[in-house]
PDB file of C-alpha atoms in Angstrom:
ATOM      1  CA  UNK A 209      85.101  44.257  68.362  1.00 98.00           C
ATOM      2  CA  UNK A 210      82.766  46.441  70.505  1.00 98.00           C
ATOM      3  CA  UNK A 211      81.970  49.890  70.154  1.00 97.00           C
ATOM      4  CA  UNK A 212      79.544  52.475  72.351  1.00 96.00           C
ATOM      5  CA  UNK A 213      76.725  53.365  71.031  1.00 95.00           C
ATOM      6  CA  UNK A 214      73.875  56.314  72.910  1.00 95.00           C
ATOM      7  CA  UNK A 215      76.141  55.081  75.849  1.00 94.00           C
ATOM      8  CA  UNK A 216      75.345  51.629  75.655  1.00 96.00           C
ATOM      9  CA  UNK A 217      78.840  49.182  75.542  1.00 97.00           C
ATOM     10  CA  UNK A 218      78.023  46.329  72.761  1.00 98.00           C
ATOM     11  CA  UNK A 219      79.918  43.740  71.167  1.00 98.00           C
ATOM     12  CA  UNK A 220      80.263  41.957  67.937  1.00 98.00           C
ATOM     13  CA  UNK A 221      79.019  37.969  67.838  1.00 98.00           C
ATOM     14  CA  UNK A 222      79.105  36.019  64.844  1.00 97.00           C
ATOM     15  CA  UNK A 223      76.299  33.216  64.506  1.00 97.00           C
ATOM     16  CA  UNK A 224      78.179  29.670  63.425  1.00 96.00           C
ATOM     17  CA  UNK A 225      77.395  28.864  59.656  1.00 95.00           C
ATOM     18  CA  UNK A 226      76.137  25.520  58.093  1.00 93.00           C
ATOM     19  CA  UNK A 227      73.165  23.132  59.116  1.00 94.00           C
ATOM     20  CA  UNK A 228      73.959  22.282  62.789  1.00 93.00           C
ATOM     21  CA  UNK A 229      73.614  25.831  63.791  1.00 94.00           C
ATOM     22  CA  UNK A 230      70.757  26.838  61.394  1.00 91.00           C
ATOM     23  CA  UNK A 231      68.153  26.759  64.127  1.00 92.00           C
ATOM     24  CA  UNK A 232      69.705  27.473  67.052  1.00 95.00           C
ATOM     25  CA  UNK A 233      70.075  31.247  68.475  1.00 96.00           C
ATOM     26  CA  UNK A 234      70.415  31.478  72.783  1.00 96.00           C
ATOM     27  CA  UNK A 235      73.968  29.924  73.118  1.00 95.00           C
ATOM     28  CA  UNK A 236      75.626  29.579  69.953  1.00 96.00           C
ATOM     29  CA  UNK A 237      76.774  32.385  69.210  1.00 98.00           C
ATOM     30  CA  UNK A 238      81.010  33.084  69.469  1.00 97.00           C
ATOM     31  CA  UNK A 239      83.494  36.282  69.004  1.00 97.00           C
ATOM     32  CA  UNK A 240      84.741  35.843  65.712  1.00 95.00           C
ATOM     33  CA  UNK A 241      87.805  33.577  66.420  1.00 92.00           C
ATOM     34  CA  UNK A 242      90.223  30.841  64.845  1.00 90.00           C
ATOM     35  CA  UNK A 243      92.871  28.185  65.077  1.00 91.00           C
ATOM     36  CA  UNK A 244      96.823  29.650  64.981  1.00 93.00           C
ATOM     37  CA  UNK A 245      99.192  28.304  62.648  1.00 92.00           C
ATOM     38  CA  UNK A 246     101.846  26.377  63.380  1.00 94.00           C
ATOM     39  CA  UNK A 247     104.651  28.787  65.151  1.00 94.00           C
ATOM     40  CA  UNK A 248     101.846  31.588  64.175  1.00 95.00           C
ATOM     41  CA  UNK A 249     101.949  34.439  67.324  1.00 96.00           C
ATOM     42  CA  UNK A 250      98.416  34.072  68.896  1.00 96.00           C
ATOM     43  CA  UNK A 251      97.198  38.125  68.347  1.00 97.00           C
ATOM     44  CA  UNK A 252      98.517  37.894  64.791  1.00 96.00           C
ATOM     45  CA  UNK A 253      95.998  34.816  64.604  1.00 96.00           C
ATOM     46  CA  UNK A 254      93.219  36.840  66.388  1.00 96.00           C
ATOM     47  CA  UNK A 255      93.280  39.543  63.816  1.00 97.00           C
ATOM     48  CA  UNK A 256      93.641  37.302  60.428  1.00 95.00           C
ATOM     49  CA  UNK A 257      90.986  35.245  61.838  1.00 94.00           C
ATOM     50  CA  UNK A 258      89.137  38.099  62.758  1.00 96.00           C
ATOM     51  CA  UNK A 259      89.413  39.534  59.069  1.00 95.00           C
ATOM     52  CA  UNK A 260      88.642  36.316  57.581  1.00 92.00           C
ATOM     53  CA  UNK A 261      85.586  35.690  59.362  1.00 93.00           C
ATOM     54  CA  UNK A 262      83.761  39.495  58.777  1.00 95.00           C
ATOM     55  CA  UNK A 263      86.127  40.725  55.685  1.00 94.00           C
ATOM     56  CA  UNK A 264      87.011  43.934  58.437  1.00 95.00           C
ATOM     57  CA  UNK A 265      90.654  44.225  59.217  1.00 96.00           C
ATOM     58  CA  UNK A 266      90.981  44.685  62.627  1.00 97.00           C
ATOM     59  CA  UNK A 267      93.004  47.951  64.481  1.00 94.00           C
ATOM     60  CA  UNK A 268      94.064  48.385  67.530  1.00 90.00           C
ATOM     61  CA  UNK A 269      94.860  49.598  70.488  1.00 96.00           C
ATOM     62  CA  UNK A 270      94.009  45.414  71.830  1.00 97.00           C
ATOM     63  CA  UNK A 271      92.595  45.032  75.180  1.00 95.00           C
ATOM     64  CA  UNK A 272      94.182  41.505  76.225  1.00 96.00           C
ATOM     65  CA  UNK A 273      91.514  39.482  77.677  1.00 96.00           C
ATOM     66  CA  UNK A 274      92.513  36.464  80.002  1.00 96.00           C
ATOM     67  CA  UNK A 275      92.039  33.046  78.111  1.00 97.00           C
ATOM     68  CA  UNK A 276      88.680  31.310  78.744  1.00 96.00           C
ATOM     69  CA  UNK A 277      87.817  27.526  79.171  1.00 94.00           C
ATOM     70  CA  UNK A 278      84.761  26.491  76.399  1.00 90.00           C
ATOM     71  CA  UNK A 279      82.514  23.477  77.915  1.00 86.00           C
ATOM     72  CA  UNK A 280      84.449  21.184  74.973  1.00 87.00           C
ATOM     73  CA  UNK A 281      87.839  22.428  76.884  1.00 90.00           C
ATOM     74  CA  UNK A 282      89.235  24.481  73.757  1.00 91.00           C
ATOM     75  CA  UNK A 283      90.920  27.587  75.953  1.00 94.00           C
ATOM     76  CA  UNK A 284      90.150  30.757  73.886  1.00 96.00           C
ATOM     77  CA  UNK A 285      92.646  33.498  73.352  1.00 96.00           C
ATOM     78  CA  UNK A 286      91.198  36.867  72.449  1.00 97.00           C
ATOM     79  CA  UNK A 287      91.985  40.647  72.553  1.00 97.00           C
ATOM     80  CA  UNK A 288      89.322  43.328  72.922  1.00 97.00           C
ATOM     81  CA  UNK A 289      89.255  46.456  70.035  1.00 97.00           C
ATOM     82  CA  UNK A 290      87.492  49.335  69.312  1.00 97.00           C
ATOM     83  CA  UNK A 291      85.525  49.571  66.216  1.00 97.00           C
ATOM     84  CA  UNK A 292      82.604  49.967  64.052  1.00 97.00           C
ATOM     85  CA  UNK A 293      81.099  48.058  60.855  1.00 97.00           C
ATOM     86  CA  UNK A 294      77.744  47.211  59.514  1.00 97.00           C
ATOM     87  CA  UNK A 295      77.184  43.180  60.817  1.00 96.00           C
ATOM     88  CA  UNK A 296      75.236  42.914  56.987  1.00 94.00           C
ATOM     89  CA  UNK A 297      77.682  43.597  55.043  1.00 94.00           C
ATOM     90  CA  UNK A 298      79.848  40.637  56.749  1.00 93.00           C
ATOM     91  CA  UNK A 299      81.552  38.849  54.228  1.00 91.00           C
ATOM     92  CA  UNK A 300      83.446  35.400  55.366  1.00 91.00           C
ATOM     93  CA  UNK A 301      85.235  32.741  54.564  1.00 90.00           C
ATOM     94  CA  UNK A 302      83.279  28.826  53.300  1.00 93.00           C
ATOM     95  CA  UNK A 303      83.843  25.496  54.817  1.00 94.00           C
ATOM     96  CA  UNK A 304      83.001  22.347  52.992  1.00 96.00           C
ATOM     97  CA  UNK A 305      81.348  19.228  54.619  1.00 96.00           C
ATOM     98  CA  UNK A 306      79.572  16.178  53.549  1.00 97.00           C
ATOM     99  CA  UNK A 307      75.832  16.993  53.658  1.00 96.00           C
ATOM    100  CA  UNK A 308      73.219  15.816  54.044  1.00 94.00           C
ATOM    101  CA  UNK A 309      75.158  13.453  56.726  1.00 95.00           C
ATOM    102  CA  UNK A 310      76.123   9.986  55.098  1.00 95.00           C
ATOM    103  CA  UNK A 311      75.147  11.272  51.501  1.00 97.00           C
ATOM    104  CA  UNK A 312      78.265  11.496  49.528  1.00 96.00           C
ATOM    105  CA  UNK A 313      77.611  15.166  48.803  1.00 97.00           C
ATOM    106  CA  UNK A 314      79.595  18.011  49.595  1.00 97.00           C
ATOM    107  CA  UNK A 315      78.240  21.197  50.454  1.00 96.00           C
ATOM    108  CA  UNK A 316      79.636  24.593  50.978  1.00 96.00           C
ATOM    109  CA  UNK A 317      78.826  26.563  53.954  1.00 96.00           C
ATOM    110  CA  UNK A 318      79.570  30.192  55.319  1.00 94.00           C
ATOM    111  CA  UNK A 319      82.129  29.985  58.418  1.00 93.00           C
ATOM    112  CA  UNK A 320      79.647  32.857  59.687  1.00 95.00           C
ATOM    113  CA  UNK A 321      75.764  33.109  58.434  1.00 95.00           C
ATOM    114  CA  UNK A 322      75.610  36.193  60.506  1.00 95.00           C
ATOM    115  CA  UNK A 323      76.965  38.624  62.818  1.00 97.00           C
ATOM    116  CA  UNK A 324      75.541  41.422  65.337  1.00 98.00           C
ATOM    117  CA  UNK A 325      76.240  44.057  68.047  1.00 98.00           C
ATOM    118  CA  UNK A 326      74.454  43.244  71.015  1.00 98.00           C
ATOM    119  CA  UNK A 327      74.321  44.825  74.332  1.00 97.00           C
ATOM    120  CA  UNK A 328      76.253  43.054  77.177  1.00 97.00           C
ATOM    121  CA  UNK A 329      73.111  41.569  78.515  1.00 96.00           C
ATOM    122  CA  UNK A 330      71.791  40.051  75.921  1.00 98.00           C
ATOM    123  CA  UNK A 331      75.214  38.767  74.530  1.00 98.00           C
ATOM    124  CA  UNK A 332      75.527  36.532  77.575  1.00 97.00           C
ATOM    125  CA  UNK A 333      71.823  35.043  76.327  1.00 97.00           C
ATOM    126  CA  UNK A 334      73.723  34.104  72.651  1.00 98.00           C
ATOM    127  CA  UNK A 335      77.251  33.419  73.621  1.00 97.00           C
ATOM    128  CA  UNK A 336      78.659  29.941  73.801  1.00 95.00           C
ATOM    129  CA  UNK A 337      79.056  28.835  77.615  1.00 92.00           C
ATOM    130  CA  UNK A 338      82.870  29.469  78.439  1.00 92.00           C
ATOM    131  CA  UNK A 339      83.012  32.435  76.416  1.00 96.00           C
ATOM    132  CA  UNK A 340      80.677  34.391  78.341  1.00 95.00           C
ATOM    133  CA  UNK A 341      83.609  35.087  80.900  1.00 96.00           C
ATOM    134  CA  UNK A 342      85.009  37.241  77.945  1.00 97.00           C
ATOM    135  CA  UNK A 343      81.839  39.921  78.367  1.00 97.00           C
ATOM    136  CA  UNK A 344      82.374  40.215  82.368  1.00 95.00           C
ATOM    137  CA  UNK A 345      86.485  41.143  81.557  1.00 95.00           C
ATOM    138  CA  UNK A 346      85.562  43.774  79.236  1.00 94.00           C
ATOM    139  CA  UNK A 347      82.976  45.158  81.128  1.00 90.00           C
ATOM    140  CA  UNK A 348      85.339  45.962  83.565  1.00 86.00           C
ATOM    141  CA  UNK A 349      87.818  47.450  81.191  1.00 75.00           C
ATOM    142  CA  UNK A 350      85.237  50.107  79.695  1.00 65.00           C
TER     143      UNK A 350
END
């Protein structure tokens, strides 16, 4: 999602949920995003994703963005939309892991702990390396 705002472009990052991510801010940051379903079309799983991480249903028109390479090598599919919300009233989905690590405790996590419009500069500071190619193709769209 991105929107214009007193003429500056920005875009929507979530911050990754649970312990691994609590302290960490430059880098780790993503676009709200998700794995398809088996046979699932790849926009349909960009906007129930999208939905499920921030609790806003997505609209178009979609922007297609080319696919980017992460450093892991997961290739990201995403679309580009218009759109507004207010990043603190994000509501998300929960994951479940085993913490703390080697405990035999289970703890429930937000997918997302946060999320925030940030100007295109400083969303290549947060964004996860790979996905940063994502903010160049958009700028040139807008």
């Amino acid at each position: 999602m991105y929107r214009v705002q007193n003429g500056v472009l920005q875009v929507l990052l979530a911050h990754p949920g649970g312990p691994y991510f609590r302290n960490r801010d430059q880098g780790a940051w993503s676009i709200p995003k998700g794995e398809p379903e088996e046979g699932e079309d790849l926009l349909a799983t960009a906007e129930r994703e999208f939905e499920e991480e921030t609790g806003v249903k997505p609209a178009g028109p979609y922007i297609p963005l080319r696919p980017v390479k992460q450093k892991g090598g997961k290739i990201v599919h995403a679309w580009a939309f218009q759109g507004d919300c207010d990043p603190a009233a994000i509501v998300c989905n929960t994951f479940t892991m085993e913490w703390p690590p080697h405990s035999g405790r289970q703890a429930e996590f937000p997918e997302i702990d946060r999320a925030e419009f940030f100007d295109l500069d400083t969303a290549r500071r947060k964004i996860k390396p790979g996905q940063d190619a994502l903010l160049d193709q958009l700028r040139r769209f807008r």
